[in-house]
PDB file of C-alpha atoms in Angstrom:
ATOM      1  CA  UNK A   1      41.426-100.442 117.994  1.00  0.00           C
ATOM      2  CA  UNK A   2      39.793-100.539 114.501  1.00  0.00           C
ATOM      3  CA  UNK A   3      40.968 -97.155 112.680  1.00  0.00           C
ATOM      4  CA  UNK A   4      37.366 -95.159 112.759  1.00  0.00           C
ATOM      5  CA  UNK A   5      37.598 -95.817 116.236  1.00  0.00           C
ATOM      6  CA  UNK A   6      41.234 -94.657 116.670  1.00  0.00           C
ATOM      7  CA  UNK A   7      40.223 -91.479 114.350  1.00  0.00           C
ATOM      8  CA  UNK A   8      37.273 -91.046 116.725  1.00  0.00           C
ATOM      9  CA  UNK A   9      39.603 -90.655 119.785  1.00  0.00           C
ATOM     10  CA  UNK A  10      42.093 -88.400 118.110  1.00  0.00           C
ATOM     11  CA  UNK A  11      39.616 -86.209 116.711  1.00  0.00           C
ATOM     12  CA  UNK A  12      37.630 -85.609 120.058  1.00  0.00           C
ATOM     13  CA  UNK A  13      40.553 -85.290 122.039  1.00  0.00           C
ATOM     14  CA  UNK A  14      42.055 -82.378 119.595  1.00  0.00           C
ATOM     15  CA  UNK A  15      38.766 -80.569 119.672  1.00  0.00           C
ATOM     16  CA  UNK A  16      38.088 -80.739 123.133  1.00  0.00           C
ATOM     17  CA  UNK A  17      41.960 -79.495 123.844  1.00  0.00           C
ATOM     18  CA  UNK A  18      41.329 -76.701 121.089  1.00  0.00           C
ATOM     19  CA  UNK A  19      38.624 -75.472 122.946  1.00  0.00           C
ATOM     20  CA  UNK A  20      39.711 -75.836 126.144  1.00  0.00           C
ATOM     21  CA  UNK A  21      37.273 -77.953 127.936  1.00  0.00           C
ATOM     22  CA  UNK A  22      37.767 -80.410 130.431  1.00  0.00           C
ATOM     23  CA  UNK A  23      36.502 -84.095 130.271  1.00  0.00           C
ATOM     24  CA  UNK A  24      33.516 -82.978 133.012  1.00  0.00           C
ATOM     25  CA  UNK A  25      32.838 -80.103 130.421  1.00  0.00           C
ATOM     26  CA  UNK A  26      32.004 -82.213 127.507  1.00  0.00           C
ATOM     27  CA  UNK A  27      30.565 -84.679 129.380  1.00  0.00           C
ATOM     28  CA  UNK A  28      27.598 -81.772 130.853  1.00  0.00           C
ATOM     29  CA  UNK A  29      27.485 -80.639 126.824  1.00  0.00           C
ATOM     30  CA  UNK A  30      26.970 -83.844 125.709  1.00  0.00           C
ATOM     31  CA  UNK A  31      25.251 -86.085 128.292  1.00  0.00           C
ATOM     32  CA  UNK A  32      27.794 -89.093 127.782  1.00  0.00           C
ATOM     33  CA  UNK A  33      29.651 -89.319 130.849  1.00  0.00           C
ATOM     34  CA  UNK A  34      33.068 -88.280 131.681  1.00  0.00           C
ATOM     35  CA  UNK A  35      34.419 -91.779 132.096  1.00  0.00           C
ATOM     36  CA  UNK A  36      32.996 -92.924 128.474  1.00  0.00           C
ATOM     37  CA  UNK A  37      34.499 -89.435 126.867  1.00  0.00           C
ATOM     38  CA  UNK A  38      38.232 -90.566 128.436  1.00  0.00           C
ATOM     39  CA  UNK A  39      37.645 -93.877 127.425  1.00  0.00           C
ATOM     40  CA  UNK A  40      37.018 -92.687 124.133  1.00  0.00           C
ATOM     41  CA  UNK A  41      40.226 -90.471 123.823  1.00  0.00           C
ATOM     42  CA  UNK A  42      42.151 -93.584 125.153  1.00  0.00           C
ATOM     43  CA  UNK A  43      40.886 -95.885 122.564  1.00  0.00           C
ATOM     44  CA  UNK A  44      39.250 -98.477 125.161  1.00  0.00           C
ATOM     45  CA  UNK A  45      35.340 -97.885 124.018  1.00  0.00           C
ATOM     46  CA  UNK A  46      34.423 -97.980 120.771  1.00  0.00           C
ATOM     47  CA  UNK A  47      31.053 -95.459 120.898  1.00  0.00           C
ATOM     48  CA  UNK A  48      27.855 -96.315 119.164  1.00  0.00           C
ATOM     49  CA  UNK A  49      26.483 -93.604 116.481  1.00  0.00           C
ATOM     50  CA  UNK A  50      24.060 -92.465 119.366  1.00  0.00           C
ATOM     51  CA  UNK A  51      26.981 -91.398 121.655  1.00  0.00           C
ATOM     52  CA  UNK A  52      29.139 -89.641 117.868  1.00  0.00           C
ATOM     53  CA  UNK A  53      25.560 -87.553 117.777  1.00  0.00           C
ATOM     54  CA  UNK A  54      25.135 -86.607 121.250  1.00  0.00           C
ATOM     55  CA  UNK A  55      29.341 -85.876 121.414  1.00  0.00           C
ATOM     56  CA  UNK A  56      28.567 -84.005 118.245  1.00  0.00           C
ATOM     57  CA  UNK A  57      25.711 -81.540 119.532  1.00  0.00           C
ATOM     58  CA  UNK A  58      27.223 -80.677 122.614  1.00  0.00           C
ATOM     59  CA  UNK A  59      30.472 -79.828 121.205  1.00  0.00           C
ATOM     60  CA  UNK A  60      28.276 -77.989 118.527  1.00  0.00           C
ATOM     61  CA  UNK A  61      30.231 -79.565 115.700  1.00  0.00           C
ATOM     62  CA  UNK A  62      29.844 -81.503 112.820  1.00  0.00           C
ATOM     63  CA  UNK A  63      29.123 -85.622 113.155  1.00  0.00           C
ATOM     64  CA  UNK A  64      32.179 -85.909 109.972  1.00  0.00           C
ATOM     65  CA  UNK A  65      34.368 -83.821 111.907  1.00  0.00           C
ATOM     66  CA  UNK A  66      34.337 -86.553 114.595  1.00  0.00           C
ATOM     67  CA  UNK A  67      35.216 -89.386 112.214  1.00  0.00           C
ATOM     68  CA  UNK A  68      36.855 -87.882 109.559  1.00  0.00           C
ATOM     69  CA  UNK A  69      40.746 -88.290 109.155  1.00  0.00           C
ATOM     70  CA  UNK A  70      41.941 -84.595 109.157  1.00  0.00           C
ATOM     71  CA  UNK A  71      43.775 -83.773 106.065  1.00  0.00           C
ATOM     72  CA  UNK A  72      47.763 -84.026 106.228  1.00  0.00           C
ATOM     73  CA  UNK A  73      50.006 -80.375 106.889  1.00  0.00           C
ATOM     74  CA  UNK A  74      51.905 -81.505 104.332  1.00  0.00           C
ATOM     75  CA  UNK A  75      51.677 -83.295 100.977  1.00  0.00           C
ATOM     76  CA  UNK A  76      54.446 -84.661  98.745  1.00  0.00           C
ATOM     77  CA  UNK A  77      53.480 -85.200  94.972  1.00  0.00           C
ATOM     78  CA  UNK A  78      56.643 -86.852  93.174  1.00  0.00           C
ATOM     79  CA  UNK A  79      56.352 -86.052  89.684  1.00  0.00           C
ATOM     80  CA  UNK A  80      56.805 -89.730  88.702  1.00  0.00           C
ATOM     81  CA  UNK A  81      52.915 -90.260  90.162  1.00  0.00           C
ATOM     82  CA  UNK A  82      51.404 -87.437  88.086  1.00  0.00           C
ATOM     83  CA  UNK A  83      49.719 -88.791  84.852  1.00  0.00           C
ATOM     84  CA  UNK A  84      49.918 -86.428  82.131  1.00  0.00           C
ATOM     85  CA  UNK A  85      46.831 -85.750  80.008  1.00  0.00           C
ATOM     86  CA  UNK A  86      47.349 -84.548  76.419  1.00  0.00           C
ATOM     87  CA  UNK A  87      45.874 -82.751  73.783  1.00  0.00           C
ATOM     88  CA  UNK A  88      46.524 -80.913  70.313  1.00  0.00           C
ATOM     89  CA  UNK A  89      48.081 -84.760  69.093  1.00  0.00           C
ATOM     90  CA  UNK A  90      50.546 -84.617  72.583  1.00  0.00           C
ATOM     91  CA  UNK A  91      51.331 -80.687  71.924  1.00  0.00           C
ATOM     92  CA  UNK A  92      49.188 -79.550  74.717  1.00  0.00           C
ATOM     93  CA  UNK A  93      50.279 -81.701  77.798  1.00  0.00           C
ATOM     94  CA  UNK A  94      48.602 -81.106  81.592  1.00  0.00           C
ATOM     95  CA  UNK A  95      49.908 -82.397  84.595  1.00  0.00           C
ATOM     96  CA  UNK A  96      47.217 -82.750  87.533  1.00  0.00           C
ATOM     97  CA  UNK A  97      49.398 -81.729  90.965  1.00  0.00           C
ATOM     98  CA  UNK A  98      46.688 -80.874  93.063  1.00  0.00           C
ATOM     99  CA  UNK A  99      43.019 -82.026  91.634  1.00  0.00           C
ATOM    100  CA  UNK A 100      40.046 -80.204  92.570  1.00  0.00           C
ATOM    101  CA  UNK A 101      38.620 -80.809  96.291  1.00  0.00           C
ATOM    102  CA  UNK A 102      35.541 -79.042  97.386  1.00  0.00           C
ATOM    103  CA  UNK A 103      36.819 -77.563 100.627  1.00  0.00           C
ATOM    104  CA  UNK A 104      39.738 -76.134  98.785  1.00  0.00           C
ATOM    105  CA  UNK A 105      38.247 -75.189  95.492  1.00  0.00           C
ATOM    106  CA  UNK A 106      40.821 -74.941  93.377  1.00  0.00           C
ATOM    107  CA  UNK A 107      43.211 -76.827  91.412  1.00  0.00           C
ATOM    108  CA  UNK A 108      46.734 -76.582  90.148  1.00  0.00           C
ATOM    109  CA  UNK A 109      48.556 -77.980  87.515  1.00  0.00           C
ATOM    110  CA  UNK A 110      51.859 -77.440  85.310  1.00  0.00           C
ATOM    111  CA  UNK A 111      51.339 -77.292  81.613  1.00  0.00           C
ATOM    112  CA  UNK A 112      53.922 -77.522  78.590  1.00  0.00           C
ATOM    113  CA  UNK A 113      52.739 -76.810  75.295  1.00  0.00           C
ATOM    114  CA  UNK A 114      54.646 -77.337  72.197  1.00  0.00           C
ATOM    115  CA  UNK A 115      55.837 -75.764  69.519  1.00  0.00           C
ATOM    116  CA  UNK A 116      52.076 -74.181  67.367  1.00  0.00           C
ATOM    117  CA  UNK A 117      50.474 -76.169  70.175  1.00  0.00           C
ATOM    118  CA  UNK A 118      46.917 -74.978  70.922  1.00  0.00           C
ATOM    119  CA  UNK A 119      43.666 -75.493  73.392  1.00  0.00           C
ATOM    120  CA  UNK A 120      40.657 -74.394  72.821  1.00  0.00           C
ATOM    121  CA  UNK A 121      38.571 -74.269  76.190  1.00  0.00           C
ATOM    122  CA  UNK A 122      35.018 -73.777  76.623  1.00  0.00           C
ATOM    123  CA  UNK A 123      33.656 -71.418  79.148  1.00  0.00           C
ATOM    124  CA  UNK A 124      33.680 -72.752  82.758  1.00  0.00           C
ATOM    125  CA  UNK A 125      31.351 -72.545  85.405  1.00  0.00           C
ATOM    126  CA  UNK A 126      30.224 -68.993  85.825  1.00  0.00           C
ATOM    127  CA  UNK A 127      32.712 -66.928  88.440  1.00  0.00           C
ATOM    128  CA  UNK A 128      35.318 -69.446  88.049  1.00  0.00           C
ATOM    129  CA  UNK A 129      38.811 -67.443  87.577  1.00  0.00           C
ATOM    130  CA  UNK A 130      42.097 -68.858  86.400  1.00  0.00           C
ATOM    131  CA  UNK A 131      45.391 -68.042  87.092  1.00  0.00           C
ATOM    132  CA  UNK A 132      48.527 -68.822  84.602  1.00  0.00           C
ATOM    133  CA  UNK A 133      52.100 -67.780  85.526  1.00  0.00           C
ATOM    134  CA  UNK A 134      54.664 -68.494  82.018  1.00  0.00           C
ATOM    135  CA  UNK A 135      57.967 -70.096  83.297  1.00  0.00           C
ATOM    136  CA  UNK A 136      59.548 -70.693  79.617  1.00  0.00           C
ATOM    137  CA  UNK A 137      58.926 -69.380  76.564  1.00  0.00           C
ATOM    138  CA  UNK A 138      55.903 -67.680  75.109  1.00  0.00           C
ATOM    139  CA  UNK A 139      51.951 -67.906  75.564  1.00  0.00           C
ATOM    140  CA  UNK A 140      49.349 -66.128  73.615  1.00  0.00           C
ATOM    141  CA  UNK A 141      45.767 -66.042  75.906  1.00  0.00           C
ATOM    142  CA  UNK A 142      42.852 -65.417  74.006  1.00  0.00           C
ATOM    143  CA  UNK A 143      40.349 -64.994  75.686  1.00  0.00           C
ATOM    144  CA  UNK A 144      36.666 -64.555  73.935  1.00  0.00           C
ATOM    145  CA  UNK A 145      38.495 -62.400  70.955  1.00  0.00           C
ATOM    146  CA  UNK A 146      40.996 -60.911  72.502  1.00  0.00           C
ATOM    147  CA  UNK A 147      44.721 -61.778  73.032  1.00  0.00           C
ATOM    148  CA  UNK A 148      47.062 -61.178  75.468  1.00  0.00           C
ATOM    149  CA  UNK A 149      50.766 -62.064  74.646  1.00  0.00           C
ATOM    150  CA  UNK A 150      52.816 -63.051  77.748  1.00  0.00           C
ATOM    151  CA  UNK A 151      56.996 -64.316  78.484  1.00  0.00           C
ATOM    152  CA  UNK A 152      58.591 -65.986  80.679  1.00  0.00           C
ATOM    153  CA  UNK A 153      58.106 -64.823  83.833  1.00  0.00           C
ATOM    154  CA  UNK A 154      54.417 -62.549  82.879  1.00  0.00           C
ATOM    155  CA  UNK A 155      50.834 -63.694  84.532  1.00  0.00           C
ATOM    156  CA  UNK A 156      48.070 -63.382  83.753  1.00  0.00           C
ATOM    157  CA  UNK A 157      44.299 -63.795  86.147  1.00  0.00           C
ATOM    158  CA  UNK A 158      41.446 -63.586  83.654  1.00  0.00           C
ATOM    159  CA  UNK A 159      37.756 -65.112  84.306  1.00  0.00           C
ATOM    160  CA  UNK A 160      37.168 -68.855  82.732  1.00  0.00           C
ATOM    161  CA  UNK A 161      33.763 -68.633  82.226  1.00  0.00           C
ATOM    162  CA  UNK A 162      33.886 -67.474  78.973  1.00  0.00           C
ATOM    163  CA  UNK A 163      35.605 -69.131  75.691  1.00  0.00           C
ATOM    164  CA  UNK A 164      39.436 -68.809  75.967  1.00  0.00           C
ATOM    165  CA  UNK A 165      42.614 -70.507  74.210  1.00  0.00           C
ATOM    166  CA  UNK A 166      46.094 -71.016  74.866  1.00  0.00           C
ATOM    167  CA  UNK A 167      48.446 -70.919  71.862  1.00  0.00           C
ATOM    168  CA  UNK A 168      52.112 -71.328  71.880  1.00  0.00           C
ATOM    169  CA  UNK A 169      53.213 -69.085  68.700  1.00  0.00           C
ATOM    170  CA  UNK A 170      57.134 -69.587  69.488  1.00  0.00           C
ATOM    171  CA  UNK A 171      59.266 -72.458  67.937  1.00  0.00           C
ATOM    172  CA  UNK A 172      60.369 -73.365  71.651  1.00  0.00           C
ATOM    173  CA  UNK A 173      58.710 -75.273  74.878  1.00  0.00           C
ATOM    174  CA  UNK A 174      55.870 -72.907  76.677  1.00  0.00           C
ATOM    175  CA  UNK A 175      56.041 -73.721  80.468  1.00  0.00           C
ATOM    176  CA  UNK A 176      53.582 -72.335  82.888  1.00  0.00           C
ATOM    177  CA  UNK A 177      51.431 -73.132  85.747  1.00  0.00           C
ATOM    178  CA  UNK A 178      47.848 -72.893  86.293  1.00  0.00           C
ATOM    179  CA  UNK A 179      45.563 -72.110  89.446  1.00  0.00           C
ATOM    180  CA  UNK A 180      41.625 -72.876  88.910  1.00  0.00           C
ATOM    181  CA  UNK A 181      39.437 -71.234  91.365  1.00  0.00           C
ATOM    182  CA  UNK A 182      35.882 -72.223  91.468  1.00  0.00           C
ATOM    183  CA  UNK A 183      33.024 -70.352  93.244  1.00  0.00           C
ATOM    184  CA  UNK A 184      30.960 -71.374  96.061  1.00  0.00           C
TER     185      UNK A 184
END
């Protein structure tokens, strides 16, 4: 069983259980038969894109929900895979844990910015908020012309789509996270 196919069977089979219906059920949504739909789920018939469509419209859900591998419950990032990006000569350093993914729409990363180490940012997409808890040391947010000093252990939620900067003004490491939300 090739993995689409495999994918296929899990898919329809988890649907059909979350729902509730029987094999006979789907089969009278769909019009493929009851045998084909449990030979599906078994992985003995691989379906044609006719029978994913008709499958589709009778259980009144997308055709990429069929094939698509569902996303994992959980998801281990080791730091050692995270490629830093840096800015301000290395004094402004991002690490990417979770990049942006449109059915999320958000992002999240750590950042550490060194001592008189500064970002200028432009203004995001219009709506988008961020989200910065400090962990260690001090940040000063300024966003359009006005700052906002925060410690370790202050947050701050403030909307990105406007000029803003982060600026470390203490002579130690600033640690903090970051949460991007976008709009629809």
């Amino acid at each position: 069983m090739d993995d689409i196919q495999l994918i296929f069977a899990r898919n329809l089979k988890a649907i059909r259980e979350r729902e509730k219906l029987s094999l006979e059920k789907v089969s009278q949504l769909s019009g493929v038969s009851k045998a084909m739909i449990g030979q599906i789920e078994r992985g003995e018939s691989s379906p044609t894109l006719t029978t994913i469509w008709k499958i589709a419209n009778g259980l009144k859900v997308s055709f990429t929900e069929l094939i698509h591998q569902p996303q994992a419950e959980t998801k281990l990032i080791l730091g050692k895979d995270i490629h830093a990006l840096e800015e301000d000569n290395g004094k402004y350093i991002v690490y990417p844990h979770f990049p942006f993914q449109k059915d999320s729409r958000f992002e999240i990363y750590s950042i550490e910015i060194k001592e008189n180490g500064t970002l200028h940012a432009e203004a995001h997409r219009e709506g988008t908020e961020e989200y910065l808890t400090v962990f260690d040391g001090e940040l000063i947010m300024r966003i359009q012309d006005k700052d906002y000093r925060l410690a370790s252990g202050d947050a701050i939620r403030f909307k990105a789509d406007r000029p803003h900067t982060y600026i470390n003004p203490g002579e130690t490491l600033t640690r903090l996270s970051m949460t991007i939300y976008y709009p629809h």
